[in-house]
Each structure stands twice: as C-alpha cells, then as structure tokens.
Amino acid sequence: AQSVTQPDIHITVSEGASLELRCNYSYGATPYLFWYVQSPGQGLQLLLKYFSGDTLVQGIKGFEAEFKRSQSSFNLRKPSVHWSDAAEYFCAVGVKSNSGYALNFGKGTSLLVTP
Amino acid sequence: NAGVTQTPKFQVLKTGQSMTLQCAQDMNHNSMYWYRQDPGMGLRLIYYSASEGTTDKGEVPNGYNVSRLNKREFSLRLESAAPSQTSVYFCASSQQGTRNTIYFGEGSWLTVV
C-alpha cells in the first residue's frame, strides 16, 4: 500500500537557519505527494503538493519541496526559518481506491525553533 | 470564510456513552473524510465519502459509524465510546478526484473516561 515515512520525530533549528524535513514514500508509480502544517490546536493547512512535472515545487510561507524518484523522497525545505514556523509538519501520499481517494499521512515531524 | 466546520470542539464522554460529531462544508465539495489524530501516529483515516450517498471504511473504522446526510454534511457516530477512542478528530473535504486539495476542519477534542 502507498505510504510515507517521516524519519525525524522532532527537529530543532535556530531562527534564521535553513530547514530540511525528510519524507520517504513507498509507491510503484508516480505518487501524489503533499506537505501539510499544523499549528498547535489548529487544523491542517496545505503547504504544497506534487503531482507531476517540475520536481521542485514551491509552496506557501516560503517553503519548497523536491521530488526525487531515485531516492523515493519528497523533502521539505526552507532557506531561513522564522519563529512562527514552529509547528507539526505532515507528509502525505494520495491513495486511490475503488470508490474514491484519500490521503495517507506520515507520523509527523515536530519543529522547534530556538532564538 | 467558514470552509469545514466541526462541532463540538471539545467533549468529554463516559465509557459506553454515545455521541455524534457533526461536520459541514460550504465549498460544494463532493468528497468528505473523517480522520483521527493520536500522538506519534499522525492522522489515520476512519471513514470517507467519495460522493453523496456513498461511504467507505478507511484504516481504522471499528467502533465508528458515519452518515453522509447530504452533500454538505458528514457525521461521525460513536455508539459506545471506549477510552481508546480518546483522540482529536478531523473532518475534511475535497472535490472528487485525485488532484484536488483536501481541506481540514479545526478538529474536535474527544476524551473518553
């Protein structure tokens, strides 16, 4: 079954430093991949998505992600982190079934930003 | 902009009680979903409805029932709540089809004691 793995449960970065959050997928064909962010006590907000085409995808809030088929990865990056980026980040893969479509999520990476 | 609205936001239940979580979306979406979120587990799909009149089980459907009342509303029912159902529940919706963004509500915090 299509799935994603986020190897890092927690990551701490200093404000202004660069960020990379890892996501590996398991799927034979080209997957539909997403990154969502969840601020404390809030729902999930879509940062970016990849379906096909250009492997470098730009999203909101200055985030980008690169699809690498050879590494089965879809890592999220940001050149300079702001304190407001502290949140939980989820990678997800689109899964089709006979009747519809849904997302399978990774277990999330919690980002802490230090001054 | 309402988007996806869930009620209640917080609820405490006793073991064995029943309750229904309500969800409504105002984006004219065909597909709706219920997920639960537990620490260290990410979000797991409970049930989904690809379109009005259809519902299907997700990864963790046991102990839950759903009703797609109309195109706007998709409710989740716990018939006999158990402590293992203590969780944060998220309703979501999207246009039907694989390339459409799924939009989430703000969550419902449920505690079963």
PDB file of C-alpha atoms in Angstrom:
ATOM      1  CA  ALA A   1       0.000   0.000   0.000  1.00  0.00           C
ATOM      2  CA  GLN A   2       1.092   3.550  -0.618  1.00  0.00           C
ATOM      3  CA  SER A   3       2.676   5.057   2.460  1.00  0.00           C
ATOM      4  CA  VAL A   4       5.052   7.761   3.618  1.00  0.00           C
ATOM      5  CA  THR A   5       7.681   7.719   6.321  1.00  0.00           C
ATOM      6  CA  GLN A   6       8.956  10.727   8.202  1.00  0.00           C
ATOM      7  CA  PRO A   7      12.181   9.584   9.859  1.00  0.00           C
ATOM      8  CA  ASP A   8      12.525  12.546  12.228  1.00  0.00           C
ATOM      9  CA  ILE A   9      10.036  12.852  15.086  1.00  0.00           C
ATOM     10  CA  HIS A  10      11.494  16.111  16.391  1.00  0.00           C
ATOM     11  CA  ILE A  11      13.781  18.694  14.827  1.00  0.00           C
ATOM     12  CA  THR A  12      15.226  21.810  16.436  1.00  0.00           C
ATOM     13  CA  VAL A  13      16.658  24.658  14.392  1.00  0.00           C
ATOM     14  CA  SER A  14      17.786  28.156  15.211  1.00  0.00           C
ATOM     15  CA  GLU A  15      15.807  31.076  13.868  1.00  0.00           C
ATOM     16  CA  GLY A  16      17.326  32.133  10.564  1.00  0.00           C
ATOM     17  CA  ALA A  17      18.872  28.752   9.873  1.00  0.00           C
ATOM     18  CA  SER A  18      17.892  26.565   6.966  1.00  0.00           C
ATOM     19  CA  LEU A  19      15.462  23.683   7.368  1.00  0.00           C
ATOM     20  CA  GLU A  20      15.009  20.314   5.704  1.00  0.00           C
ATOM     21  CA  LEU A  21      12.304  17.881   6.770  1.00  0.00           C
ATOM     22  CA  ARG A  22      12.539  14.392   5.340  1.00  0.00           C
ATOM     23  CA  CYS A  23       9.805  12.324   3.772  1.00  0.00           C
ATOM     24  CA  ASN A  24      10.170   8.971   2.015  1.00  0.00           C
ATOM     25  CA  TYR A  25       7.357   7.355   0.087  1.00  0.00           C
ATOM     26  CA  SER A  26       6.521   3.830  -0.871  1.00  0.00           C
ATOM     27  CA  TYR A  27       4.712   3.572  -4.200  1.00  0.00           C
ATOM     28  CA  GLY A  28       5.475   1.978  -7.560  1.00  0.00           C
ATOM     29  CA  ALA A  29       4.184   4.659  -9.884  1.00  0.00           C
ATOM     30  CA  THR A  30       4.468   8.425  -9.605  1.00  0.00           C
ATOM     31  CA  PRO A  31       2.780   9.335  -6.346  1.00  0.00           C
ATOM     32  CA  TYR A  32       0.693  12.344  -5.480  1.00  0.00           C
ATOM     33  CA  LEU A  33       2.565  13.926  -2.558  1.00  0.00           C
ATOM     34  CA  PHE A  34       1.641  16.662  -0.121  1.00  0.00           C
ATOM     35  CA  TRP A  35       3.058  18.576   2.807  1.00  0.00           C
ATOM     36  CA  TYR A  36       0.709  19.951   5.452  1.00  0.00           C
ATOM     37  CA  VAL A  37       1.463  22.064   8.514  1.00  0.00           C
ATOM     38  CA  GLN A  38      -0.421  22.040  11.795  1.00  0.00           C
ATOM     39  CA  SER A  39      -0.015  24.827  14.314  1.00  0.00           C
ATOM     40  CA  PRO A  40      -0.828  23.987  17.946  1.00  0.00           C
ATOM     41  CA  GLY A  41      -4.549  23.495  18.468  1.00  0.00           C
ATOM     42  CA  GLN A  42      -5.324  24.039  14.814  1.00  0.00           C
ATOM     43  CA  GLY A  43      -6.314  22.051  11.772  1.00  0.00           C
ATOM     44  CA  LEU A  44      -4.023  21.196   8.886  1.00  0.00           C
ATOM     45  CA  GLN A  45      -3.023  23.678   6.215  1.00  0.00           C
ATOM     46  CA  LEU A  46      -1.651  22.639   2.843  1.00  0.00           C
ATOM     47  CA  LEU A  47       1.877  23.918   2.186  1.00  0.00           C
ATOM     48  CA  LEU A  48       2.437  22.398  -1.245  1.00  0.00           C
ATOM     49  CA  LYS A  49       1.701  19.424  -3.456  1.00  0.00           C
ATOM     50  CA  TYR A  50       3.329  17.436  -6.248  1.00  0.00           C
ATOM     51  CA  PHE A  51       1.553  15.513  -8.975  1.00  0.00           C
ATOM     52  CA  SER A  52       3.900  15.549 -11.966  1.00  0.00           C
ATOM     53  CA  GLY A  53       6.184  17.796 -13.971  1.00  0.00           C
ATOM     54  CA  ASP A  54       8.795  20.022 -12.395  1.00  0.00           C
ATOM     55  CA  THR A  55      10.300  18.153  -9.459  1.00  0.00           C
ATOM     56  CA  LEU A  56      10.901  21.313  -7.433  1.00  0.00           C
ATOM     57  CA  VAL A  57       7.612  22.557  -6.039  1.00  0.00           C
ATOM     58  CA  GLN A  58       7.066  25.958  -4.472  1.00  0.00           C
ATOM     59  CA  GLY A  59       4.564  26.398  -1.696  1.00  0.00           C
ATOM     60  CA  ILE A  60       3.239  28.969   0.710  1.00  0.00           C
ATOM     61  CA  LYS A  61       5.190  30.647   3.514  1.00  0.00           C
ATOM     62  CA  GLY A  62       8.490  30.319   1.628  1.00  0.00           C
ATOM     63  CA  PHE A  63       8.568  26.513   1.650  1.00  0.00           C
ATOM     64  CA  GLU A  64       9.627  24.295  -1.228  1.00  0.00           C
ATOM     65  CA  ALA A  65       9.942  20.562  -1.738  1.00  0.00           C
ATOM     66  CA  GLU A  66      11.856  18.440  -4.188  1.00  0.00           C
ATOM     67  CA  PHE A  67      10.601  15.149  -5.593  1.00  0.00           C
ATOM     68  CA  LYS A  68      13.437  12.665  -6.119  1.00  0.00           C
ATOM     69  CA  ARG A  69      12.297   9.436  -7.680  1.00  0.00           C
ATOM     70  CA  SER A  70      15.714   7.792  -7.349  1.00  0.00           C
ATOM     71  CA  GLN A  71      15.606   8.286  -3.589  1.00  0.00           C
ATOM     72  CA  SER A  72      11.831   7.891  -3.136  1.00  0.00           C
ATOM     73  CA  SER A  73      11.895  11.175  -1.288  1.00  0.00           C
ATOM     74  CA  PHE A  74       9.918  14.390  -1.088  1.00  0.00           C
ATOM     75  CA  ASN A  75      11.819  16.565   1.377  1.00  0.00           C
ATOM     76  CA  LEU A  76      10.529  19.920   2.547  1.00  0.00           C
ATOM     77  CA  ARG A  77      12.937  22.850   2.708  1.00  0.00           C
ATOM     78  CA  LYS A  78      13.037  26.462   3.786  1.00  0.00           C
ATOM     79  CA  PRO A  79      16.141  28.674   3.451  1.00  0.00           C
ATOM     80  CA  SER A  80      15.582  30.704   6.615  1.00  0.00           C
ATOM     81  CA  VAL A  81      13.284  29.621   9.413  1.00  0.00           C
ATOM     82  CA  HIS A  82      11.129  32.064  11.385  1.00  0.00           C
ATOM     83  CA  TRP A  83       9.900  31.506  14.931  1.00  0.00           C
ATOM     84  CA  SER A  84       6.347  31.293  13.569  1.00  0.00           C
ATOM     85  CA  ASP A  85       7.314  28.155  11.627  1.00  0.00           C
ATOM     86  CA  ALA A  86       7.322  26.129  14.836  1.00  0.00           C
ATOM     87  CA  ALA A  87       4.607  23.538  14.236  1.00  0.00           C
ATOM     88  CA  GLU A  88       3.937  19.916  13.316  1.00  0.00           C
ATOM     89  CA  TYR A  89       4.619  19.000   9.689  1.00  0.00           C
ATOM     90  CA  PHE A  90       2.993  16.099   7.911  1.00  0.00           C
ATOM     91  CA  CYS A  91       3.904  14.462   4.645  1.00  0.00           C
ATOM     92  CA  ALA A  92       1.079  12.623   2.884  1.00  0.00           C
ATOM     93  CA  VAL A  93       0.522  10.487  -0.198  1.00  0.00           C
ATOM     94  CA  GLY A  94      -2.680  10.290  -2.221  1.00  0.00           C
ATOM     95  CA  VAL A  95      -4.268   6.858  -2.304  1.00  0.00           C
ATOM     96  CA  LYS A  96      -6.909   5.764  -4.791  1.00  0.00           C
ATOM     97  CA  SER A  97      -9.468   3.090  -4.083  1.00  0.00           C
ATOM     98  CA  ASN A  98     -12.403   1.675  -5.999  1.00  0.00           C
ATOM     99  CA  SER A  99     -14.761   4.289  -4.673  1.00  0.00           C
ATOM    100  CA  GLY A 100     -12.635   7.300  -4.069  1.00  0.00           C
ATOM    101  CA  TYR A 101      -9.463   8.944  -2.959  1.00  0.00           C
ATOM    102  CA  ALA A 102      -7.895   9.838   0.380  1.00  0.00           C
ATOM    103  CA  LEU A 103      -4.563  10.754   1.941  1.00  0.00           C
ATOM    104  CA  ASN A 104      -2.240   8.516   3.911  1.00  0.00           C
ATOM    105  CA  PHE A 105      -0.203  10.578   6.344  1.00  0.00           C
ATOM    106  CA  GLY A 106       3.199  10.129   7.870  1.00  0.00           C
ATOM    107  CA  LYS A 107       3.508  10.321  11.638  1.00  0.00           C
ATOM    108  CA  GLY A 108       4.680  13.907  11.543  1.00  0.00           C
ATOM    109  CA  THR A 109       7.773  15.915  12.440  1.00  0.00           C
ATOM    110  CA  SER A 110       7.590  18.430  15.240  1.00  0.00           C
ATOM    111  CA  LEU A 111       9.666  21.547  14.547  1.00  0.00           C
ATOM    112  CA  LEU A 112      11.038  23.640  17.386  1.00  0.00           C
ATOM    113  CA  VAL A 113      12.627  26.988  16.557  1.00  0.00           C
ATOM    114  CA  THR A 114      15.087  28.457  19.036  1.00  0.00           C
ATOM    115  CA  PRO A 115      16.096  32.130  19.268  1.00  0.00           C
TER     116      PRO A 115
ATOM    117  CA  ASN B   1     -14.823  32.004   5.132  1.00  0.00           C
ATOM    118  CA  ALA B   2     -16.238  29.015   7.017  1.00  0.00           C
ATOM    119  CA  GLY B   3     -14.734  26.141   4.989  1.00  0.00           C
ATOM    120  CA  VAL B   4     -15.064  22.950   7.043  1.00  0.00           C
ATOM    121  CA  THR B   5     -16.892  23.353  10.349  1.00  0.00           C
ATOM    122  CA  GLN B   6     -16.896  20.728  13.097  1.00  0.00           C
ATOM    123  CA  THR B   7     -18.957  20.544  16.257  1.00  0.00           C
ATOM    124  CA  PRO B   8     -18.439  20.138  19.118  1.00  0.00           C
ATOM    125  CA  LYS B   9     -14.887  21.368  19.547  1.00  0.00           C
ATOM    126  CA  PHE B  10     -14.454  19.682  22.919  1.00  0.00           C
ATOM    127  CA  GLN B  11     -16.330  16.781  24.505  1.00  0.00           C
ATOM    128  CA  VAL B  12     -15.866  14.507  27.494  1.00  0.00           C
ATOM    129  CA  LEU B  13     -17.710  11.197  27.457  1.00  0.00           C
ATOM    130  CA  LYS B  14     -18.051   8.349  29.878  1.00  0.00           C
ATOM    131  CA  THR B  15     -17.235   4.859  28.668  1.00  0.00           C
ATOM    132  CA  GLY B  16     -20.265   3.378  26.955  1.00  0.00           C
ATOM    133  CA  GLN B  17     -21.915   6.685  26.098  1.00  0.00           C
ATOM    134  CA  SER B  18     -22.739   7.568  22.539  1.00  0.00           C
ATOM    135  CA  MET B  19     -22.242  10.771  20.641  1.00  0.00           C
ATOM    136  CA  THR B  20     -22.148  12.214  17.151  1.00  0.00           C
ATOM    137  CA  LEU B  21     -19.559  14.561  15.736  1.00  0.00           C
ATOM    138  CA  GLN B  22     -21.015  16.883  13.159  1.00  0.00           C
ATOM    139  CA  CYS B  23     -19.232  18.225  10.117  1.00  0.00           C
ATOM    140  CA  ALA B  24     -20.370  20.615   7.421  1.00  0.00           C
ATOM    141  CA  GLN B  25     -18.567  22.183   4.475  1.00  0.00           C
ATOM    142  CA  ASP B  26     -19.630  25.136   2.391  1.00  0.00           C
ATOM    143  CA  MET B  27     -17.285  24.635  -0.563  1.00  0.00           C
ATOM    144  CA  ASN B  28     -19.631  22.440  -2.613  1.00  0.00           C
ATOM    145  CA  HIS B  29     -17.197  19.537  -2.330  1.00  0.00           C
ATOM    146  CA  ASN B  30     -18.188  16.031  -3.320  1.00  0.00           C
ATOM    147  CA  SER B  31     -15.830  14.109  -1.033  1.00  0.00           C
ATOM    148  CA  MET B  32     -15.665  14.208   2.754  1.00  0.00           C
ATOM    149  CA  TYR B  33     -13.479  12.447   5.299  1.00  0.00           C
ATOM    150  CA  TRP B  34     -13.059  11.688   8.976  1.00  0.00           C
ATOM    151  CA  TYR B  35      -9.565  11.267  10.410  1.00  0.00           C
ATOM    152  CA  ARG B  36      -8.332  10.761  13.931  1.00  0.00           C
ATOM    153  CA  GLN B  37      -5.024  12.066  15.241  1.00  0.00           C
ATOM    154  CA  ASP B  38      -3.139  10.448  18.092  1.00  0.00           C
ATOM    155  CA  PRO B  39       0.309  11.353  19.449  1.00  0.00           C
ATOM    156  CA  GLY B  40       3.047   9.736  17.412  1.00  0.00           C
ATOM    157  CA  MET B  41       0.562   8.191  14.979  1.00  0.00           C
ATOM    158  CA  GLY B  42      -0.126  11.006  12.545  1.00  0.00           C
ATOM    159  CA  LEU B  43      -3.596  11.138  11.052  1.00  0.00           C
ATOM    160  CA  ARG B  44      -5.433   7.930  10.271  1.00  0.00           C
ATOM    161  CA  LEU B  45      -8.477   7.683   8.058  1.00  0.00           C
ATOM    162  CA  ILE B  46     -11.629   6.414   9.767  1.00  0.00           C
ATOM    163  CA  TYR B  47     -14.234   6.718   7.013  1.00  0.00           C
ATOM    164  CA  TYR B  48     -14.677   8.666   3.853  1.00  0.00           C
ATOM    165  CA  SER B  49     -17.448   9.530   1.450  1.00  0.00           C
ATOM    166  CA  ALA B  50     -16.433   9.964  -2.161  1.00  0.00           C
ATOM    167  CA  SER B  51     -19.768  11.480  -3.062  1.00  0.00           C
ATOM    168  CA  GLU B  52     -23.235  11.975  -1.649  1.00  0.00           C
ATOM    169  CA  GLY B  53     -24.803   8.607  -0.965  1.00  0.00           C
ATOM    170  CA  THR B  54     -21.573   6.634  -0.632  1.00  0.00           C
ATOM    171  CA  THR B  55     -19.375   5.849   2.355  1.00  0.00           C
ATOM    172  CA  ASP B  56     -16.336   3.608   2.719  1.00  0.00           C
ATOM    173  CA  LYS B  57     -14.145   2.361   5.515  1.00  0.00           C
ATOM    174  CA  GLY B  58     -10.678   3.711   5.997  1.00  0.00           C
ATOM    175  CA  GLU B  59      -7.785   2.378   8.039  1.00  0.00           C
ATOM    176  CA  VAL B  60      -9.427   2.439  11.495  1.00  0.00           C
ATOM    177  CA  PRO B  61     -13.242   2.156  11.159  1.00  0.00           C
ATOM    178  CA  ASN B  62     -14.002  -0.139  14.112  1.00  0.00           C
ATOM    179  CA  GLY B  63     -16.248   1.449  16.730  1.00  0.00           C
ATOM    180  CA  TYR B  64     -17.496   4.181  14.397  1.00  0.00           C
ATOM    181  CA  ASN B  65     -20.369   4.774  12.025  1.00  0.00           C
ATOM    182  CA  VAL B  66     -20.877   7.583   9.553  1.00  0.00           C
ATOM    183  CA  SER B  67     -23.735   9.227   7.743  1.00  0.00           C
ATOM    184  CA  ARG B  68     -23.489  11.377   4.655  1.00  0.00           C
ATOM    185  CA  LEU B  69     -26.617  13.346   5.357  1.00  0.00           C
ATOM    186  CA  ASN B  70     -26.406  15.447   2.211  1.00  0.00           C
ATOM    187  CA  LYS B  71     -23.682  16.979   0.093  1.00  0.00           C
ATOM    188  CA  ARG B  72     -22.711  19.424   2.844  1.00  0.00           C
ATOM    189  CA  GLU B  73     -22.803  17.243   5.941  1.00  0.00           C
ATOM    190  CA  PHE B  74     -20.916  14.160   7.080  1.00  0.00           C
ATOM    191  CA  SER B  75     -21.354  12.953  10.649  1.00  0.00           C
ATOM    192  CA  LEU B  76     -19.315  10.506  12.718  1.00  0.00           C
ATOM    193  CA  ARG B  77     -21.024   8.490  15.442  1.00  0.00           C
ATOM    194  CA  LEU B  78     -19.539   6.635  18.376  1.00  0.00           C
ATOM    195  CA  GLU B  79     -22.195   4.173  19.526  1.00  0.00           C
ATOM    196  CA  SER B  80     -20.447   3.015  22.700  1.00  0.00           C
ATOM    197  CA  ALA B  81     -17.414   5.122  23.449  1.00  0.00           C
ATOM    198  CA  ALA B  82     -14.223   3.486  24.716  1.00  0.00           C
ATOM    199  CA  PRO B  83     -11.115   5.095  26.247  1.00  0.00           C
ATOM    200  CA  SER B  84      -9.191   4.023  23.127  1.00  0.00           C
ATOM    201  CA  GLN B  85     -11.312   6.481  21.178  1.00  0.00           C
ATOM    202  CA  THR B  86      -9.863   9.418  23.083  1.00  0.00           C
ATOM    203  CA  SER B  87      -8.397  11.409  20.236  1.00  0.00           C
ATOM    204  CA  VAL B  88      -8.582  14.525  18.125  1.00  0.00           C
ATOM    205  CA  TYR B  89     -10.964  14.085  15.231  1.00  0.00           C
ATOM    206  CA  PHE B  90     -10.659  15.971  11.980  1.00  0.00           C
ATOM    207  CA  CYS B  91     -13.237  16.307   9.282  1.00  0.00           C
ATOM    208  CA  ALA B  92     -12.055  17.195   5.779  1.00  0.00           C
ATOM    209  CA  SER B  93     -13.457  17.727   2.324  1.00  0.00           C
ATOM    210  CA  SER B  94     -12.328  17.985  -1.281  1.00  0.00           C
ATOM    211  CA  GLN B  95     -13.594  17.982  -4.798  1.00  0.00           C
ATOM    212  CA  GLN B  96     -13.841  14.484  -6.162  1.00  0.00           C
ATOM    213  CA  GLY B  97     -10.690  13.391  -7.956  1.00  0.00           C
ATOM    214  CA  THR B  98      -7.097  12.711  -7.191  1.00  0.00           C
ATOM    215  CA  ARG B  99      -5.553  16.108  -7.836  1.00  0.00           C
ATOM    216  CA  ASN B 100      -7.712  18.166  -5.551  1.00  0.00           C
ATOM    217  CA  THR B 101      -6.617  19.650  -2.273  1.00  0.00           C
ATOM    218  CA  ILE B 102      -8.169  18.210   0.865  1.00  0.00           C
ATOM    219  CA  TYR B 103      -9.252  20.924   3.315  1.00  0.00           C
ATOM    220  CA  PHE B 104      -9.420  20.247   7.038  1.00  0.00           C
ATOM    221  CA  GLY B 105     -11.574  21.500   9.855  1.00  0.00           C
ATOM    222  CA  GLU B 106     -10.056  22.685  13.111  1.00  0.00           C
ATOM    223  CA  GLY B 107     -10.609  19.449  14.986  1.00  0.00           C
ATOM    224  CA  SER B 108     -12.765  18.041  17.761  1.00  0.00           C
ATOM    225  CA  TRP B 109     -11.056  17.026  21.004  1.00  0.00           C
ATOM    226  CA  LEU B 110     -12.763  13.974  22.480  1.00  0.00           C
ATOM    227  CA  THR B 111     -11.910  12.432  25.849  1.00  0.00           C
ATOM    228  CA  VAL B 112     -13.482   9.167  26.976  1.00  0.00           C
ATOM    229  CA  VAL B 113     -13.136   8.454  30.694  1.00  0.00           C
TER     230      VAL B 113
END
